[in-house]
Amino acid sequence: MTHANPMTMSYANILFAVDAGIARLTLNRPDRLNSFNDAMHAEVREALERVQADASVRVLLLTGAGRGFCAGQDLSDRNVAPGAEPVDLGASIERNYKPLVLGLRALPLPVVCAVNGVAAGAGANLALACDLVLAAKSASFIQAFCRIGLVPDSGGTYFLPRLVGNARAMGLALLGDKLTAEQAAQWGLIWQCVDDAELPAATDKLLATLAQAPTRGLAAIKRALHASAGNSLPAQLDLERDLQRALGAGDDYREGVAAFVEKRPPRFKGR
Ligand code: T3D
């Protein structure tokens, strides 16, 4: 499907385009397996601000160029040689990784991650911060932090135990072994693993579905599921009530019910 006004923005370290309700953000430093430096972080932040500000966007895709998805922080970007001045990694997290993860989680639309190759370090946890993760069979997930004396960041210590339980989270984080995409899907770390050749078509199909969906309703589902980890059952029931009340007053709910009654496909506007 082609939109009347497809929009492509020019960046040095990412590709970003909006078309037909779909925003596509591709990490684009393939010679470094799309690892993050400050410049790439800044471009991703700006692209996410565009997504947030553009009411026509109904779904966001995050993926990587080349053979990798993302290898986390660019380890060649700073001097950490023995004897060098210590670097403040906390400042890097505060400035870059924390806003990135929180920004993706807070976006009021579904975020799809198509993991096209290896996802290591913060790259693995960036994928887990997305709402639906598809991965090519040849892709893998590596909690590489322990190999360089660090702790999983970008939400790794939050997502892993919640997604796969403590035993598997400990194994992944303490050993830093490669987890294949197939195993990741079997463990419930990701939504789906598909054959490499099928990843583009499977991703496009998912994006097309989500771009036609009742976006405001999906945003509420995302919000409720994310809130459930920290809520009691009564608090969660209250949240569901409040969200349902707001959605029940919306156009998409009326359209969904009308379409059901009239036995026709719904035409959701995302409101
Ligand atoms: O700001 C902060 O530092 C705090 C935040 C930290 C967040 C983090 O993400 S810390 C963890 C950083 N990431 C890693 O430790 C992963 C490092 N990479 C790897 O272990 C391996 O590259 C992979 C397992 C991901 C893939 O292995 P392989 O054999 O498929 O590829 P390769 O040959 O290692 O990498 C290909 C090229 O990409 C290579 O460059 P070359 O030799 O062709 O010129 C390699 O150096 C480069 N590359 C891969 N990962 C990184 C990288 N360059 C810079 N930084 C990287 N993270």
XYZ file of C-alpha atoms and ligand atoms in Angstrom:
328
model
C 0.000 0.000 0.000
C 1.413 3.438 -0.917
C 0.525 6.604 0.913
C -0.150 9.863 -0.927
C 2.717 11.586 0.894
C 5.401 9.114 1.919
C 7.957 10.929 4.067
C 11.625 9.960 4.217
C 13.961 11.837 6.533
C 17.675 11.955 5.918
C 20.006 10.878 8.729
C 23.612 9.665 8.886
C 23.185 6.682 11.246
C 19.577 5.590 10.808
C 17.004 5.300 8.039
C 13.605 6.722 8.873
C 10.478 6.841 6.739
C 6.765 7.240 7.318
C 4.234 5.846 4.880
C 0.625 4.699 5.129
C 0.528 4.959 8.918
C 3.751 2.984 9.325
C 6.981 4.530 10.633
C 10.099 2.484 9.846
C 13.276 3.146 11.791
C 16.337 1.192 10.670
C 19.578 1.306 12.667
C 22.141 1.889 9.951
C 25.765 1.385 10.979
C 26.128 -2.108 9.516
C 29.948 -2.156 9.611
C 29.660 -1.876 13.432
C 26.661 -4.210 13.629
C 24.507 -1.108 14.229
C 26.058 -0.478 17.633
C 25.135 2.830 19.249
C 27.251 5.940 19.437
C 25.998 9.319 20.682
C 25.137 10.474 17.162
C 22.938 7.457 16.486
C 21.217 7.882 19.847
C 20.445 11.513 19.001
C 18.980 10.554 15.625
C 16.854 7.782 17.106
C 15.582 10.220 19.731
C 14.631 12.733 17.059
C 12.873 10.066 14.989
C 10.892 8.905 18.023
C 9.865 12.508 18.675
C 8.576 12.669 15.094
C 6.608 9.467 15.616
C 5.128 10.854 18.820
C 4.163 14.130 17.101
C 2.735 12.614 13.903
C -0.906 11.624 14.425
C -0.879 9.699 11.125
C 1.564 7.105 12.518
C -0.269 4.007 13.816
C 2.657 1.588 14.219
C 6.446 1.828 14.509
C 8.949 -0.690 13.160
C 12.453 -0.947 14.574
C 14.992 -3.038 12.665
C 18.650 -3.096 11.621
C 20.544 -2.776 8.342
C 22.935 -5.489 7.190
C 23.635 -8.755 8.953
C 23.065 -7.585 12.528
C 20.237 -5.969 14.451
C 22.282 -4.074 17.058
C 25.427 -4.891 19.073
C 24.665 -2.447 21.898
C 27.076 0.318 22.767
C 29.857 1.004 20.258
C 32.834 -0.221 22.267
C 35.306 1.542 19.988
C 33.724 4.932 20.583
C 35.611 5.812 23.750
C 38.961 5.193 25.349
C 38.717 2.591 28.101
C 42.276 1.330 27.746
C 44.082 0.428 30.985
C 45.297 3.654 32.592
C 42.769 5.855 30.747
C 40.496 8.226 32.687
C 37.407 6.324 33.899
C 34.258 6.881 31.801
C 30.940 7.586 33.494
C 28.743 4.830 32.084
C 25.913 5.977 34.373
C 25.827 9.249 32.493
C 25.627 7.347 29.202
C 22.664 5.315 30.495
C 20.913 8.411 31.836
C 21.446 10.417 28.667
C 20.825 7.709 26.061
C 19.601 4.249 26.974
C 17.095 5.062 29.706
C 15.154 7.648 27.630
C 15.251 5.279 24.655
C 13.662 2.372 26.520
C 11.154 4.560 28.358
C 10.308 6.387 25.128
C 9.481 3.156 23.297
C 7.378 1.884 26.171
C 5.475 5.169 26.436
C 4.639 5.535 22.729
C 0.852 5.279 22.421
C 1.037 2.835 19.511
C 2.443 -0.650 18.954
C 6.191 -0.941 18.385
C 7.272 -3.925 16.284
C 10.885 -5.066 16.343
C 12.158 -7.142 13.419
C 15.392 -8.683 14.652
C 17.239 -9.362 11.414
C 20.498 -10.646 12.955
C 22.488 -10.677 16.152
C 21.110 -8.541 19.013
C 23.769 -8.128 21.706
C 24.144 -6.085 24.887
C 21.839 -3.077 24.896
C 20.779 -4.179 21.398
C 19.172 -7.320 22.820
C 17.328 -5.382 25.490
C 16.265 -2.678 23.050
C 14.431 -5.442 21.161
C 12.811 -6.635 24.402
C 11.577 -3.102 25.106
C 9.418 -3.309 21.960
C 5.875 -4.639 22.012
C 6.050 -7.400 19.391
C 9.366 -8.991 18.491
C 9.769 -11.000 15.300
C 13.157 -12.541 14.624
C 14.792 -14.248 11.675
C 15.856 -17.831 12.366
C 19.533 -16.869 12.002
C 19.195 -14.043 14.547
C 20.345 -14.412 18.128
C 20.164 -12.669 21.496
C 23.273 -12.218 23.638
C 23.399 -10.608 27.083
C 27.005 -9.691 26.331
C 27.445 -7.421 29.360
C 28.966 -10.082 31.647
C 31.729 -10.629 29.084
C 33.002 -7.088 29.728
C 32.290 -6.844 33.447
C 28.985 -4.954 33.181
C 25.393 -5.526 34.251
C 22.565 -5.962 31.710
C 21.174 -2.477 31.110
C 18.449 -0.953 28.949
C 15.920 -2.881 31.041
C 17.600 -6.296 30.779
C 17.309 -7.046 34.485
C 13.645 -5.968 34.331
C 12.551 -7.724 31.137
C 14.435 -11.013 31.400
C 13.006 -12.422 34.655
C 9.528 -11.259 33.709
C 9.679 -12.853 30.269
C 11.550 -16.105 30.915
C 11.698 -16.516 34.715
C 14.620 -16.185 37.100
C 16.470 -19.401 36.259
C 16.747 -18.590 32.557
C 17.337 -14.884 33.214
C 20.268 -15.791 35.487
C 21.719 -18.183 32.933
C 21.473 -15.670 30.111
C 22.873 -12.762 32.140
C 25.641 -14.622 34.016
C 26.920 -16.643 31.061
C 26.329 -14.297 28.121
C 25.735 -17.269 25.833
C 24.098 -16.845 22.462
C 20.358 -17.638 22.515
C 19.054 -18.568 19.083
C 15.887 -16.900 17.811
C 14.125 -20.272 17.767
C 14.978 -20.869 21.418
C 13.998 -17.286 22.273
C 10.559 -17.902 20.775
C 10.236 -21.252 22.568
C 11.124 -19.581 25.871
C 8.618 -16.759 25.367
C 11.293 -14.086 25.125
C 9.933 -12.968 21.754
C 6.672 -13.251 19.830
C 7.782 -15.222 16.779
C 10.737 -16.685 14.914
C 10.435 -17.004 11.133
C 12.672 -18.263 8.330
C 15.153 -15.585 7.256
C 13.599 -15.212 3.810
C 10.165 -14.736 5.385
C 11.103 -11.952 7.812
C 10.342 -9.006 5.472
C 6.943 -10.371 4.400
C 5.986 -11.443 7.930
C 6.969 -7.999 9.228
C 5.032 -6.165 6.494
C 1.949 -8.278 7.166
C 2.082 -7.500 10.868
C 2.644 -3.784 10.199
C -0.256 -3.619 7.746
C -2.564 -5.267 10.283
C -1.513 -2.929 13.074
C -1.737 0.170 10.856
C -5.448 -0.600 10.279
C -6.178 -1.466 13.895
C -7.928 0.668 16.545
C -4.700 2.411 17.609
C -6.074 4.093 20.704
C -7.344 0.733 21.925
C -3.997 -0.915 21.233
C -2.239 1.886 23.114
C -4.496 1.193 26.088
C -3.751 -2.548 25.905
C -0.032 -1.775 25.859
C -0.387 0.567 28.818
C -2.412 -1.940 30.845
C -0.075 -4.858 30.195
C 2.980 -2.795 31.061
C 1.356 -1.511 34.235
C 0.352 -4.992 35.406
C 3.887 -5.917 36.513
C 3.757 -3.265 39.241
C 0.048 -3.340 40.115
C -2.079 -5.281 42.591
C -5.173 -6.981 41.125
C -7.520 -4.274 42.493
C -5.303 -1.541 41.032
C -5.189 -3.332 37.690
C -8.968 -3.762 37.666
C -9.292 -0.034 38.343
C -6.963 0.735 35.454
C -8.914 -1.560 33.105
C -12.147 0.174 34.154
C -10.721 3.620 33.484
C -9.258 2.639 30.127
C -12.480 0.912 29.083
C -14.486 3.961 30.059
C -12.324 6.201 27.875
C -12.319 3.742 24.936
C -16.070 3.226 25.150
C -16.529 6.903 24.328
C -14.316 6.635 21.247
C -15.085 6.386 17.533
C -13.281 3.084 17.012
C -15.393 1.258 19.586
C -18.557 2.485 17.851
C -17.150 1.497 14.458
C -16.058 -1.936 15.723
C -19.507 -2.732 17.080
C -21.272 -1.322 14.000
C -19.058 -3.408 11.715
C -19.800 -6.523 13.748
C -23.544 -5.938 13.639
C -23.497 -5.096 9.914
C -21.249 -8.115 9.203
C -18.586 -6.038 7.393
C -14.903 -5.348 8.016
C -14.331 -2.405 10.377
C -12.717 0.846 9.193
C -10.847 2.032 12.257
C -9.444 5.530 12.363
C -7.252 4.964 15.402
C -9.341 7.209 17.641
O 27.639 3.674 27.345
C 27.941 2.541 27.818
O 28.971 1.958 27.484
C 26.994 1.884 28.753
C 26.063 1.080 27.988
C 26.380 -0.169 27.618
C 25.445 -0.943 26.800
C 26.070 -2.107 26.098
O 25.510 -2.478 25.113
S 27.461 -2.863 26.708
C 27.656 -4.241 25.606
C 28.295 -3.821 24.303
N 28.216 -4.841 23.297
C 28.953 -5.938 23.295
O 29.705 -6.216 24.201
C 28.889 -6.822 22.058
C 30.186 -6.736 21.286
N 30.115 -7.496 20.060
C 30.216 -8.809 20.037
O 30.352 -9.500 21.027
C 30.187 -9.462 18.676
O 30.486 -8.507 17.710
C 28.815 -10.111 18.350
C 28.601 -11.351 19.219
C 27.672 -9.131 18.556
C 28.810 -10.540 16.853
O 29.930 -11.334 16.603
P 30.358 -11.635 15.091
O 31.493 -12.588 15.152
O 29.154 -12.031 14.325
O 30.817 -10.224 14.482
P 32.163 -9.426 14.781
O 33.197 -9.841 13.814
O 32.500 -9.517 16.219
O 31.681 -7.925 14.486
C 31.611 -7.409 13.164
C 32.199 -6.029 13.172
O 31.379 -5.225 14.038
C 33.591 -6.002 13.767
O 34.298 -4.971 13.144
P 35.469 -5.317 12.051
O 36.433 -6.244 12.704
O 34.725 -5.957 10.907
O 36.033 -3.968 11.714
C 33.337 -5.644 15.200
O 34.443 -5.036 15.821
C 32.191 -4.667 15.053
N 31.403 -4.612 16.301
C 30.557 -5.538 16.775
N 30.039 -5.135 17.927
C 30.570 -3.933 18.183
C 31.439 -3.582 17.147
N 32.125 -2.444 17.141
C 31.945 -1.604 18.173
N 31.116 -1.867 19.211
C 30.407 -3.009 19.238
N 29.548 -3.239 20.269
